Coordinates of C-alpha atoms in Angstrom, one line a residue:
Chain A
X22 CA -83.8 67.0 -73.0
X23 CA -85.2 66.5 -76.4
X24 CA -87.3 68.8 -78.4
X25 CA -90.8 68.0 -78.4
X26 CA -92.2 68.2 -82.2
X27 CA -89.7 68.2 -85.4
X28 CA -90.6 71.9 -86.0
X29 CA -90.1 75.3 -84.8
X30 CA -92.9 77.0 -85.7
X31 CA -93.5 79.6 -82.6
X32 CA -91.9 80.5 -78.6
X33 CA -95.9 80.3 -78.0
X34 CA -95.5 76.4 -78.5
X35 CA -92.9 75.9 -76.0
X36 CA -92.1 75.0 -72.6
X37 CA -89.7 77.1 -70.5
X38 CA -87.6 73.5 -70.1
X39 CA -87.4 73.0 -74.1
X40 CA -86.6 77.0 -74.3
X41 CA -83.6 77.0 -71.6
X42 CA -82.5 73.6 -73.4
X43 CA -82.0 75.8 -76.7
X44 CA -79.9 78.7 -74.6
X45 CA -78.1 76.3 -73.4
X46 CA -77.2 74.6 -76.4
X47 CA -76.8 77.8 -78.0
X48 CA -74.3 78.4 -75.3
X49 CA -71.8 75.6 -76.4
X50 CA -72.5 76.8 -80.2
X51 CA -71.6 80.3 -79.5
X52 CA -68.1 79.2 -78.5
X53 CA -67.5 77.2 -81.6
X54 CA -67.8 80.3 -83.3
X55 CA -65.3 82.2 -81.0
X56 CA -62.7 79.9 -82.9
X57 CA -60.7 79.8 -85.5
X58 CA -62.3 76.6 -87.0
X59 CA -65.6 78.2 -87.1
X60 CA -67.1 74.8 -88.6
X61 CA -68.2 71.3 -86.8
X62 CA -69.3 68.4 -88.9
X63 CA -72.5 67.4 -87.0
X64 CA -75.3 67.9 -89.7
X65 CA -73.0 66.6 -92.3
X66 CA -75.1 65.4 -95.5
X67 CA -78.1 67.1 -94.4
X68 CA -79.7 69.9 -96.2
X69 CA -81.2 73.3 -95.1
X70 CA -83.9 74.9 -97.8
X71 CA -84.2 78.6 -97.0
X72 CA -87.5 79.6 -98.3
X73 CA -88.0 83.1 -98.1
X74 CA -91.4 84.8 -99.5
X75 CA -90.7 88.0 -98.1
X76 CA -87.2 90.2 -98.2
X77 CA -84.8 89.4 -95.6
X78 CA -80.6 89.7 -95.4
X79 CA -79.9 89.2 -91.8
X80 CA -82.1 86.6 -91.0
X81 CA -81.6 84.2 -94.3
X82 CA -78.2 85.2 -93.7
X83 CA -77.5 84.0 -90.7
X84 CA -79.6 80.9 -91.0
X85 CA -77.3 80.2 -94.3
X86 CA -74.7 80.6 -92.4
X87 CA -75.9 78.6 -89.0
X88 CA -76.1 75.3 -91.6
X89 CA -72.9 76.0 -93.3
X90 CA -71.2 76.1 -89.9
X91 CA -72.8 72.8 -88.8
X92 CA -71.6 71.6 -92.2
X93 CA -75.1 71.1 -94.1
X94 CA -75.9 72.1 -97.5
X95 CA -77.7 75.0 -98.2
X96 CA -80.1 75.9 -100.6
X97 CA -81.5 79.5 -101.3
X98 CA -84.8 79.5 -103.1
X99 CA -85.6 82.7 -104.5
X100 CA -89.0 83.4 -104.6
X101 CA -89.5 85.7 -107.5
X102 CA -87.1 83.4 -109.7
X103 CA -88.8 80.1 -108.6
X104 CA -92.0 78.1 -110.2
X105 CA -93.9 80.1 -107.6
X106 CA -94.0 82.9 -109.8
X107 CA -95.5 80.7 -112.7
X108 CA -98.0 79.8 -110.0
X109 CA -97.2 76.7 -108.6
X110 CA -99.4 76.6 -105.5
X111 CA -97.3 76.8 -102.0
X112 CA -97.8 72.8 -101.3
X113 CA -96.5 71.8 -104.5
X114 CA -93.7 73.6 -103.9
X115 CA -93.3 72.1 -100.7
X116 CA -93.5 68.8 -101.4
X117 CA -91.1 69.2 -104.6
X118 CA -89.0 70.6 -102.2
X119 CA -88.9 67.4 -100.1
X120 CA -88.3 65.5 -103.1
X121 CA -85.4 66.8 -103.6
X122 CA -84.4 65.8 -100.2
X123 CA -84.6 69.0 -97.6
X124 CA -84.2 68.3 -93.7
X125 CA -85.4 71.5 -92.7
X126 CA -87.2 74.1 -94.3
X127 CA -86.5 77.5 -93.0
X128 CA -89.6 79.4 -94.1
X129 CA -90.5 83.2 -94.1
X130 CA -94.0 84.4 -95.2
X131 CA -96.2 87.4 -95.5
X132 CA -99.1 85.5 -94.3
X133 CA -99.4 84.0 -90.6
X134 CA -99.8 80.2 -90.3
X135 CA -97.8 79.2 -93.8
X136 CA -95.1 77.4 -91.6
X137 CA -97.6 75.8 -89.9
X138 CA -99.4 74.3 -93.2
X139 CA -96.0 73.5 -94.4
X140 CA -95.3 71.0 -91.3
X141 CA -98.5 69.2 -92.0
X142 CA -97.4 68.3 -95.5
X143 CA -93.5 67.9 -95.3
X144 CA -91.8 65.4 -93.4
X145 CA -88.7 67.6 -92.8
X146 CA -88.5 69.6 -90.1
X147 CA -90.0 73.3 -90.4
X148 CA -88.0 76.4 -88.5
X149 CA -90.5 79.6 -88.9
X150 CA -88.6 82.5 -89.9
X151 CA -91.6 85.0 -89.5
X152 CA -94.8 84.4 -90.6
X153 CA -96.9 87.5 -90.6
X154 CA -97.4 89.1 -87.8
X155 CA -97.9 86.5 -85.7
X156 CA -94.3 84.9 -84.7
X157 CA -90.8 84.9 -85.1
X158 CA -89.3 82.4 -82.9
X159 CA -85.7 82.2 -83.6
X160 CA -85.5 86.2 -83.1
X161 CA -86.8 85.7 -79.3
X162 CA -84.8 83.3 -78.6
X163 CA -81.5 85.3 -79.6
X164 CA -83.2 88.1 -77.2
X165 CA -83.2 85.9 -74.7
X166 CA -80.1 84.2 -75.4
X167 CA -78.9 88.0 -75.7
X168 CA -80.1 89.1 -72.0
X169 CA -79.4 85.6 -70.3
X170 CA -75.6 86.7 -71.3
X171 CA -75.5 89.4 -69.3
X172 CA -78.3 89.5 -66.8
X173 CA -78.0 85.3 -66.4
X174 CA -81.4 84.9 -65.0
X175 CA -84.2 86.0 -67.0
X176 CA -86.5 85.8 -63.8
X177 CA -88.0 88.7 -62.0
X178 CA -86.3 91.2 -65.0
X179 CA -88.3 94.2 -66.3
X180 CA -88.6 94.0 -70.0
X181 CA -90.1 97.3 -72.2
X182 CA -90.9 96.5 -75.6
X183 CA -91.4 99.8 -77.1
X184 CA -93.2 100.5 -80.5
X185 CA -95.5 98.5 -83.3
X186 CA -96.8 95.5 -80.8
X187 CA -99.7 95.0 -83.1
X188 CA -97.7 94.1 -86.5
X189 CA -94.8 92.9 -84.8
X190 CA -94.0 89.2 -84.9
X191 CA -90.8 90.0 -82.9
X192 CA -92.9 91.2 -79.6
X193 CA -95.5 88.9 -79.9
X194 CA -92.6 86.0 -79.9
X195 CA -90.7 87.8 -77.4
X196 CA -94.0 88.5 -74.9
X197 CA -94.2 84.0 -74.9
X198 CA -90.7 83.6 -74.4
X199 CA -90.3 86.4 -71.4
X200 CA -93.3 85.3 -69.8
X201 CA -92.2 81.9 -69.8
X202 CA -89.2 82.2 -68.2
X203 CA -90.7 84.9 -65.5
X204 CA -89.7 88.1 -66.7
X205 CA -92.6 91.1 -66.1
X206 CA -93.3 92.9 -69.9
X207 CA -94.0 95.9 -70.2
X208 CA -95.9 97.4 -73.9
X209 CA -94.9 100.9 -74.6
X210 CA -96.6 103.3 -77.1
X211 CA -99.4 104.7 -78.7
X212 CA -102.8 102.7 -78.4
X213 CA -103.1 102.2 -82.2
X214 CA -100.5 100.2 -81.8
X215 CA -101.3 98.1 -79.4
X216 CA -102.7 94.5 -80.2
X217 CA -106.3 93.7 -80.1
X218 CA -106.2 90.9 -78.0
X219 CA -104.2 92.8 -75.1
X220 CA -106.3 91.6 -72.0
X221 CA -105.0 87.9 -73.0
X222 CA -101.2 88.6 -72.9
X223 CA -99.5 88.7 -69.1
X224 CA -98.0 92.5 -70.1
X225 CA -98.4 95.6 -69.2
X226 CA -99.2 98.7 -71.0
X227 CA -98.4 101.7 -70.6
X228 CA -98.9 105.1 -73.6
X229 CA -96.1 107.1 -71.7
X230 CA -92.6 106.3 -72.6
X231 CA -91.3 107.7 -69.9
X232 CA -93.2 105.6 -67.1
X233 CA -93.0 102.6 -69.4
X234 CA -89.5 102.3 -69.2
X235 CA -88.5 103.5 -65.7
X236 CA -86.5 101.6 -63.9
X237 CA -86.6 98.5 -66.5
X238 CA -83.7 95.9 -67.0
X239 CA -83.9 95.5 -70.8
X240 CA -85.3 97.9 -73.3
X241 CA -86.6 96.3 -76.5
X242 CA -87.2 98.6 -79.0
X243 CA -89.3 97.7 -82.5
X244 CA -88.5 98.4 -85.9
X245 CA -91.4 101.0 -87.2
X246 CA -92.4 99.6 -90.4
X247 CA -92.5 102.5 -92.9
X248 CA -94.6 100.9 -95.5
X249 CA -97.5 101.0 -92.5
X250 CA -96.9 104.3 -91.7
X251 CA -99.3 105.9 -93.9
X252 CA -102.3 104.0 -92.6
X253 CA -102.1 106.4 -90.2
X254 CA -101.7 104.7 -86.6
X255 CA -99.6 107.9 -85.7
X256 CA -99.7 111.1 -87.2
X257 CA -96.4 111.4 -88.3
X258 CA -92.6 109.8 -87.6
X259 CA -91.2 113.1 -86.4
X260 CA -94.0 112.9 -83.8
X261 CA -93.4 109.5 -82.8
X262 CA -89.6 109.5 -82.5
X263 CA -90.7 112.5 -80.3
X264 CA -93.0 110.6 -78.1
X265 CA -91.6 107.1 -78.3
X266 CA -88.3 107.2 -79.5
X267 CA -85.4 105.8 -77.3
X268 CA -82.6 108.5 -76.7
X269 CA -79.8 109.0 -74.4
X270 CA -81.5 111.1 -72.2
X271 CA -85.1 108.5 -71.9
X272 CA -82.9 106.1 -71.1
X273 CA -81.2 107.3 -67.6
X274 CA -84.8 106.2 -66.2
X275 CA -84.2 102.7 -67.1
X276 CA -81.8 101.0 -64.6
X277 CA -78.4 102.0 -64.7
X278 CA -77.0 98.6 -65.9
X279 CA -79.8 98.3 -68.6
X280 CA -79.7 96.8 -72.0
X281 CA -81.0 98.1 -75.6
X282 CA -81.8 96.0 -78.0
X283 CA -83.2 96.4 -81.0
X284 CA -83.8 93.5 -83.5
X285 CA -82.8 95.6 -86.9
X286 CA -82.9 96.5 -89.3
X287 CA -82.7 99.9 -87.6
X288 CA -84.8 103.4 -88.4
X289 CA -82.3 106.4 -86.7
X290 CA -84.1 109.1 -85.6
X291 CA -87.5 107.5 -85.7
X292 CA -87.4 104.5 -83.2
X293 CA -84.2 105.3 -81.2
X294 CA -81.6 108.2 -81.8
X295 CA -78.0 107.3 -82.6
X296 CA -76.2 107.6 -79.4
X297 CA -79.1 105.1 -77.9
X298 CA -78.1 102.7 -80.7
X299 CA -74.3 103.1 -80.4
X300 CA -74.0 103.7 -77.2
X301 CA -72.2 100.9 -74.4
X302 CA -75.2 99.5 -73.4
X303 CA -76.6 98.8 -76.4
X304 CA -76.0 95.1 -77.8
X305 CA -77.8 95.1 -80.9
X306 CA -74.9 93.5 -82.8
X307 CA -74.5 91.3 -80.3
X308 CA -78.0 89.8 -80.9
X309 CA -76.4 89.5 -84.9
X310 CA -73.8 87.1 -83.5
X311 CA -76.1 85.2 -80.9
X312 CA -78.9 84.6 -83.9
X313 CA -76.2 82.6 -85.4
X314 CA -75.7 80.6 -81.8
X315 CA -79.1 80.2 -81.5
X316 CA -80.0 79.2 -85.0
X317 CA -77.3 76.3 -84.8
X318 CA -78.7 75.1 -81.4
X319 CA -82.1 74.9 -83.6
X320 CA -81.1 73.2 -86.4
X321 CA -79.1 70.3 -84.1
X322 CA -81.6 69.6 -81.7
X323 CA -84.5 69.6 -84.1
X324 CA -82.3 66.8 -86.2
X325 CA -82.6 65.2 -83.1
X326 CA -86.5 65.2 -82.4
X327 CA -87.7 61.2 -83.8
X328 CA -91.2 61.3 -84.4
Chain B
X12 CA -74.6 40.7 -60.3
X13 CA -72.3 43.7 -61.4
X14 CA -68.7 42.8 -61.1
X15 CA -66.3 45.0 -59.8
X16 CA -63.2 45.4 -62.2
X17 CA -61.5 47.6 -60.4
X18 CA -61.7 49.5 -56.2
X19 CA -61.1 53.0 -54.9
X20 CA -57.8 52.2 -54.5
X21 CA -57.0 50.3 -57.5
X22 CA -58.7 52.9 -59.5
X23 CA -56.1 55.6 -57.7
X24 CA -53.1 53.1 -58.2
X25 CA -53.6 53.1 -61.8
X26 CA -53.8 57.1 -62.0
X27 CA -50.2 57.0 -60.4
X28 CA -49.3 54.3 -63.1
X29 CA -50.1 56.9 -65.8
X30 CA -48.5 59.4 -64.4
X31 CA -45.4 57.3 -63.9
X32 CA -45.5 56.2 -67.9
X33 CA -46.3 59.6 -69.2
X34 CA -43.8 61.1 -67.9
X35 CA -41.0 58.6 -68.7
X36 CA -42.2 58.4 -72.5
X37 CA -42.4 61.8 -73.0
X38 CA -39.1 62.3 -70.9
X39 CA -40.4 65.1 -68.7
X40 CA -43.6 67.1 -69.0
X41 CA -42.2 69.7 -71.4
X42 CA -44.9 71.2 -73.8
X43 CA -46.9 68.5 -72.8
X44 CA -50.8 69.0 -72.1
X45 CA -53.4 66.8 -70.7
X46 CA -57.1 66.8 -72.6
X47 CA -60.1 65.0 -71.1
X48 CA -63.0 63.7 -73.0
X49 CA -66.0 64.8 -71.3
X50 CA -67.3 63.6 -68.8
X51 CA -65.3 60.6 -67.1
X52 CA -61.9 61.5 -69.0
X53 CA -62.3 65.3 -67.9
X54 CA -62.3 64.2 -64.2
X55 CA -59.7 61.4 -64.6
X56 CA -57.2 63.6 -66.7
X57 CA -57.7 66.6 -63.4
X58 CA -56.4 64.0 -61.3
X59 CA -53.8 63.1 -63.3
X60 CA -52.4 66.4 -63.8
X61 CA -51.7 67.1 -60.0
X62 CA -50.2 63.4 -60.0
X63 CA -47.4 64.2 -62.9
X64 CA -46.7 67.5 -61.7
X65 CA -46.0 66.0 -58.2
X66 CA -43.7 63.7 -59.7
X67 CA -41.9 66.2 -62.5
X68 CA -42.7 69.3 -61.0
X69 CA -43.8 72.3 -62.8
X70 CA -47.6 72.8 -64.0
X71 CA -49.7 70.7 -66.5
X72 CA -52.5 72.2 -68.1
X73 CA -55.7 70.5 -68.6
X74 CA -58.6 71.0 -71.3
X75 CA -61.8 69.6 -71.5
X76 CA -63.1 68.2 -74.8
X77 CA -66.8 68.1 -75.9
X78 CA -67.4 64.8 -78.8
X79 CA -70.9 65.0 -79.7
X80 CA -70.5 68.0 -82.6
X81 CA -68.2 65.1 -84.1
X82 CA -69.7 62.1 -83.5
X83 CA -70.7 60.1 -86.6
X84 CA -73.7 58.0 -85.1
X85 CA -75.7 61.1 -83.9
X86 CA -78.9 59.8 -85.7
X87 CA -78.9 55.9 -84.7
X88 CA -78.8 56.6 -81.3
X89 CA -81.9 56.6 -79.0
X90 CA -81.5 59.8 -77.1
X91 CA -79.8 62.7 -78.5
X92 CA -76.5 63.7 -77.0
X93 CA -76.8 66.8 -74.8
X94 CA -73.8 69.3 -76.0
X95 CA -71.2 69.8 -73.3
X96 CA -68.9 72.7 -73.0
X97 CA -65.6 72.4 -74.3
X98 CA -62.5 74.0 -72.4
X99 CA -58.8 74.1 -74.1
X100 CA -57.8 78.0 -72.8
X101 CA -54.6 77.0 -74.4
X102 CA -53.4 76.4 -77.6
X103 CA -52.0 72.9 -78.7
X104 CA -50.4 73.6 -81.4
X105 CA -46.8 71.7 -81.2
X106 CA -47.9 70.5 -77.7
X107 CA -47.7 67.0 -76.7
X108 CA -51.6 66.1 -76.3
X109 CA -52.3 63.7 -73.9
X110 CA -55.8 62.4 -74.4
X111 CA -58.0 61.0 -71.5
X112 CA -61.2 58.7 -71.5
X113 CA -62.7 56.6 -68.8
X114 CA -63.2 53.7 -71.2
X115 CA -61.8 52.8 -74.9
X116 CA -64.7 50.5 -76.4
X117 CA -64.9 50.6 -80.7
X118 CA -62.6 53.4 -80.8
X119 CA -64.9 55.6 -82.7
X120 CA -64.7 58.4 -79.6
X121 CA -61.2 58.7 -79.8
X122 CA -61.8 59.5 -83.7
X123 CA -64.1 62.2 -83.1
X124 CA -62.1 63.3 -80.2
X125 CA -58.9 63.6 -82.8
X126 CA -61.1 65.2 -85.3
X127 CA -62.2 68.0 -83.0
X128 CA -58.8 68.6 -81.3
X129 CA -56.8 69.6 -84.5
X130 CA -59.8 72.1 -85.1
X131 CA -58.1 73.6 -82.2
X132 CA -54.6 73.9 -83.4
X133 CA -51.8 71.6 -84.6
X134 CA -50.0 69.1 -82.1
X135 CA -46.8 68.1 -82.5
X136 CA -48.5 64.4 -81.5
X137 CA -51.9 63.0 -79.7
X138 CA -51.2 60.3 -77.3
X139 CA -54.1 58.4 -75.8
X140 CA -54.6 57.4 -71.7
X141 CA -57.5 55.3 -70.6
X142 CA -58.8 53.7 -67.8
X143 CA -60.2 50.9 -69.1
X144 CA -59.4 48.6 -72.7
X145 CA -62.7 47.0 -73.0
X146 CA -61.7 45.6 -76.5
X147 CA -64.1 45.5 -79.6
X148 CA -61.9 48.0 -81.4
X149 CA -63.7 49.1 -85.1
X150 CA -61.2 51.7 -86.1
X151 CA -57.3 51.5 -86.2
X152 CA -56.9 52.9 -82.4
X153 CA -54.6 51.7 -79.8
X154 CA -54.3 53.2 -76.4
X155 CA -50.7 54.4 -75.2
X156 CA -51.5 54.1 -71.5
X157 CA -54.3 51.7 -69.8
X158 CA -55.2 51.3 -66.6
X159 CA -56.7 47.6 -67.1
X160 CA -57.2 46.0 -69.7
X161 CA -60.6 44.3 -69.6
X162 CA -62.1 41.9 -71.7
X163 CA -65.6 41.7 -72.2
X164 CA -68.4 40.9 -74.5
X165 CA -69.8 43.7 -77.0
X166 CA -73.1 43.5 -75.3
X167 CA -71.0 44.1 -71.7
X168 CA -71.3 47.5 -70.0
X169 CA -68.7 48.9 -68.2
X170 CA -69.6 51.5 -65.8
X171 CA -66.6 53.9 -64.1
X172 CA -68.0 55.4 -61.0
X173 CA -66.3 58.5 -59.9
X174 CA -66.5 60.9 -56.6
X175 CA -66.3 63.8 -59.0
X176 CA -70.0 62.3 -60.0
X177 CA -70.8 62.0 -56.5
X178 CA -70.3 58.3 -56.4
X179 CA -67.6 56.3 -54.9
X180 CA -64.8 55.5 -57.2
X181 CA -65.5 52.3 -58.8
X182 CA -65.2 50.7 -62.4
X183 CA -67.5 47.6 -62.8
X184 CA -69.1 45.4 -65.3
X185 CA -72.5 44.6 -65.8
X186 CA -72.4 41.5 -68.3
X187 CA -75.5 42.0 -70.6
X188 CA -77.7 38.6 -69.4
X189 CA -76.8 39.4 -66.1
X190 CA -78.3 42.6 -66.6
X191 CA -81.5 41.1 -68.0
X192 CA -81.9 38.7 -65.4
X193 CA -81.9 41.5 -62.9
X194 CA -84.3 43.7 -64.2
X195 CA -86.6 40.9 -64.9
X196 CA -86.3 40.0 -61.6
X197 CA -87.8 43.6 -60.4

């Protein structure tokens, strides 16, 4: 089955059949990069433009490193080194971007809806890479990948997402793609923190860490984002590692087989304590190594959508 | 009307052929290995396998091989090709490779197929088994085991039924006016 549109701009836009086609996919990519050839020739002579407004290793990294492995060029454009600092307005540097040739144009962006714009004007194909706080697909779909590897069915699992739901493009992905594929959410933490628009998403909420995650499947914990921390939606981070941090001991009342995750990069001793983070079940490298999976399975079945 | 090339058991005969002329060009079955191109080649190089080592004795081992990462007419093709999985547990390096496909057409399979094996390792040589030689060659390639050879126009297509598929084992040819003639008729 074929992608829908020629751009990847959010889980939200989806279907559960086009979502399972990309884990799947991902599935084969994953064991090309279990060899020792880590490099296939399919998107040979095309060319990736990362096109990152906001700072980012692990994800630019690993979608550098998703093309290079399908054999593409790659090209990084630096914001504060590029024409955009002399003012160039965000179209013009899309569409002098596309002269140059680009397939896809990887985008990340302070503001929500710049990927969006960006597919209206270019012809390539667009791959959000976190615009705002409103989506970051190819991060939900390595969490899914992620817990379709060791749970196999995503159906009928228990899901707590703990922390900054409102700013977080992660969760918000993550809440489409779950749903979608029948896994119950649960939202844990403080109410300032919780998005506006709650009564629209299929989740539920809960203030109390420890109810929130009893007896879950998978527990999804958010980066706190320091540079909000002083509008103050919580009093301080020693409180809310006290109330909402994941330790060892909050998580015995998730299931006994249950996963953390966590999608980096990581604040010890303010969103989860050390022996959560390190301990056997976490698999928050493991996401690291899917993201690359799952960003190959993007890039080759979006060079396959024909509009 | 679709022409049957070849029965159940003709399609079986030929499998034993195969097995026969593997074994006596390679002298034996030692380090020799059996890869099939997915899908058709996967099943026919799983029943070849139990086939030589009846013969020869001893065990064969059998890999499936995945194309489409190394295809070189991804984009001019309708639909895009779903990825398969590709199996070789074992390593081929210095092994005798026996590749297996359903049906050689321009060749330009069994290019990608060589391409992605030796990113698996280095064989000591690639041999090549197929069912059926439809012709129309556009690269270099010539089969070292067939089952028939068939000729047929480049507009033909061959179709290789197999119970693996959950069809009855069959290989026939649907000659392209034929094919229009029939469909216009529904």
């Amino acid at each position: 089955m074929m992608l829908k549109s020629k751009d990847l701009l959010g889980i939200k836009d989806l279907s559960a059949e086009e979502i399972i086609n990309i884990l799947d996919t991902a599935a084969v990519f994953k064991d090309v990069l279990a060899r020792d050839i880590k490099k296939v020739p399919t998107l040979r002579g095309k060319t990736v433009v990362n096109l990152f407004f906001e700072p980012s290793t692990r994800t630019r990294t690993s979608f550098e490193l998703a093309a290079k492995r399908l054999s593409t060029d790659v090209v990084n454009f630096s914001v504060p080194a590029s024409s955009i600092a002399k003012g160039e307005t965000l179209k013009d540097t899309a569409l002098t971007i596309q002269a140059l040739g680009a397939d896809f144009v990887v985008i990340r962006h302070g503001s929500a809806g710049v990927p969006h714009f960006l597919s209206s004007v270019l012809k390539a194909s667009v791959i959000n890479a976190g615009d705002g706080s409103n989506e970051h697909p190819t991060q939900a779909l390595l969490d899914l990948f992620t817990i379709r590897s060791s749970k196999e069915n995503i159906e009928g699992l228990t899901v707590a997402i703990i922390g900054d739901v409102a700013h977080s493009r992660v969760a918000k992905s993550n809440i489409y793609g779950l749903t979608k594929l029948g896994a119950k959410v649960r939202l844990i933490g403080p109410p300032t923190l919780m998005p506006a628009a709650i009564n629209n998403l299929p989740v539920d909420i809960y203030n109390s860490m420890e109810e929130g995650i009893r007896g879950a499947d998978v527990i999804m914990t958010l980066r706190i984002q320091l540079e909000r921390q002083n509008r103050g939606f919580f009093p301080s981070l020693e409180e809310y590692f006290k109330l909402y941090g994941l330790t060892g001991d909050r998580l015995k009342l998730a299931k006994d087989d249950a996963m953390v995750m966590h999608p980096g990069p990581i604040n010890r001793g303010i969103e989860i304590s050390t022996d959560a983070a390190d301990g056997p079940r976490s698999v928050i490298l493991e996401q690291v190594t899917n993201g690359l999976a799952v960003r190959m399975a993007v890039l080759y079945l979006l060079s396959g959508v024909k509009e | 009307m679709p022409r049957e090339i070849l029965n159940s058991k003709d399609l079986e005969r030929a499998i034993t052929r195969i097995a026969h002329e593997i074994i006596e060009r390679n002298k034996g079955t030692e380090n020799l290995c059996l890869v099939g191109i997915q899908r058709g080649g996967v099943h026919l190089a799983r029943r070849l396998a139990p086939q030589i080592e009846a013969i020869e004795g001893g065990r064969i081992e059998v890999g499936s091989l995945d194309i489409t990462l190394y295809r070189d007419d991804i984009y001019s093709k309708k639909n895009q090709p779903v990825v398969r999985k590709t199996d070789i547990t074992f390593s081929i390096t210095g092994k005798k490779v026996v590749l297996v496909d359903d049906v050689l057409f321009t060749g330009r399979s069994i290019r990608a197929a060589m391409d992605a094996l030796i990113d698996f390792g280095r064989p000591a040589n690639i041999q090549l088994a197929v069912l059926i030689d439809r012709g129309h060659r556009e690269l270099p390639i010539r089969p070292d085991y067939i089952g028939k050879n068939m000729p047929t126009h480049f507009d033909d297509l061959v179709e290789v039924h197999l119970k693996e598929e959950n069809m009855e084992d069959e290989v026939i040819l649907i000659a392209k006016d034929t094919e229009e003639t029939v469909n216009s008729k529904q």
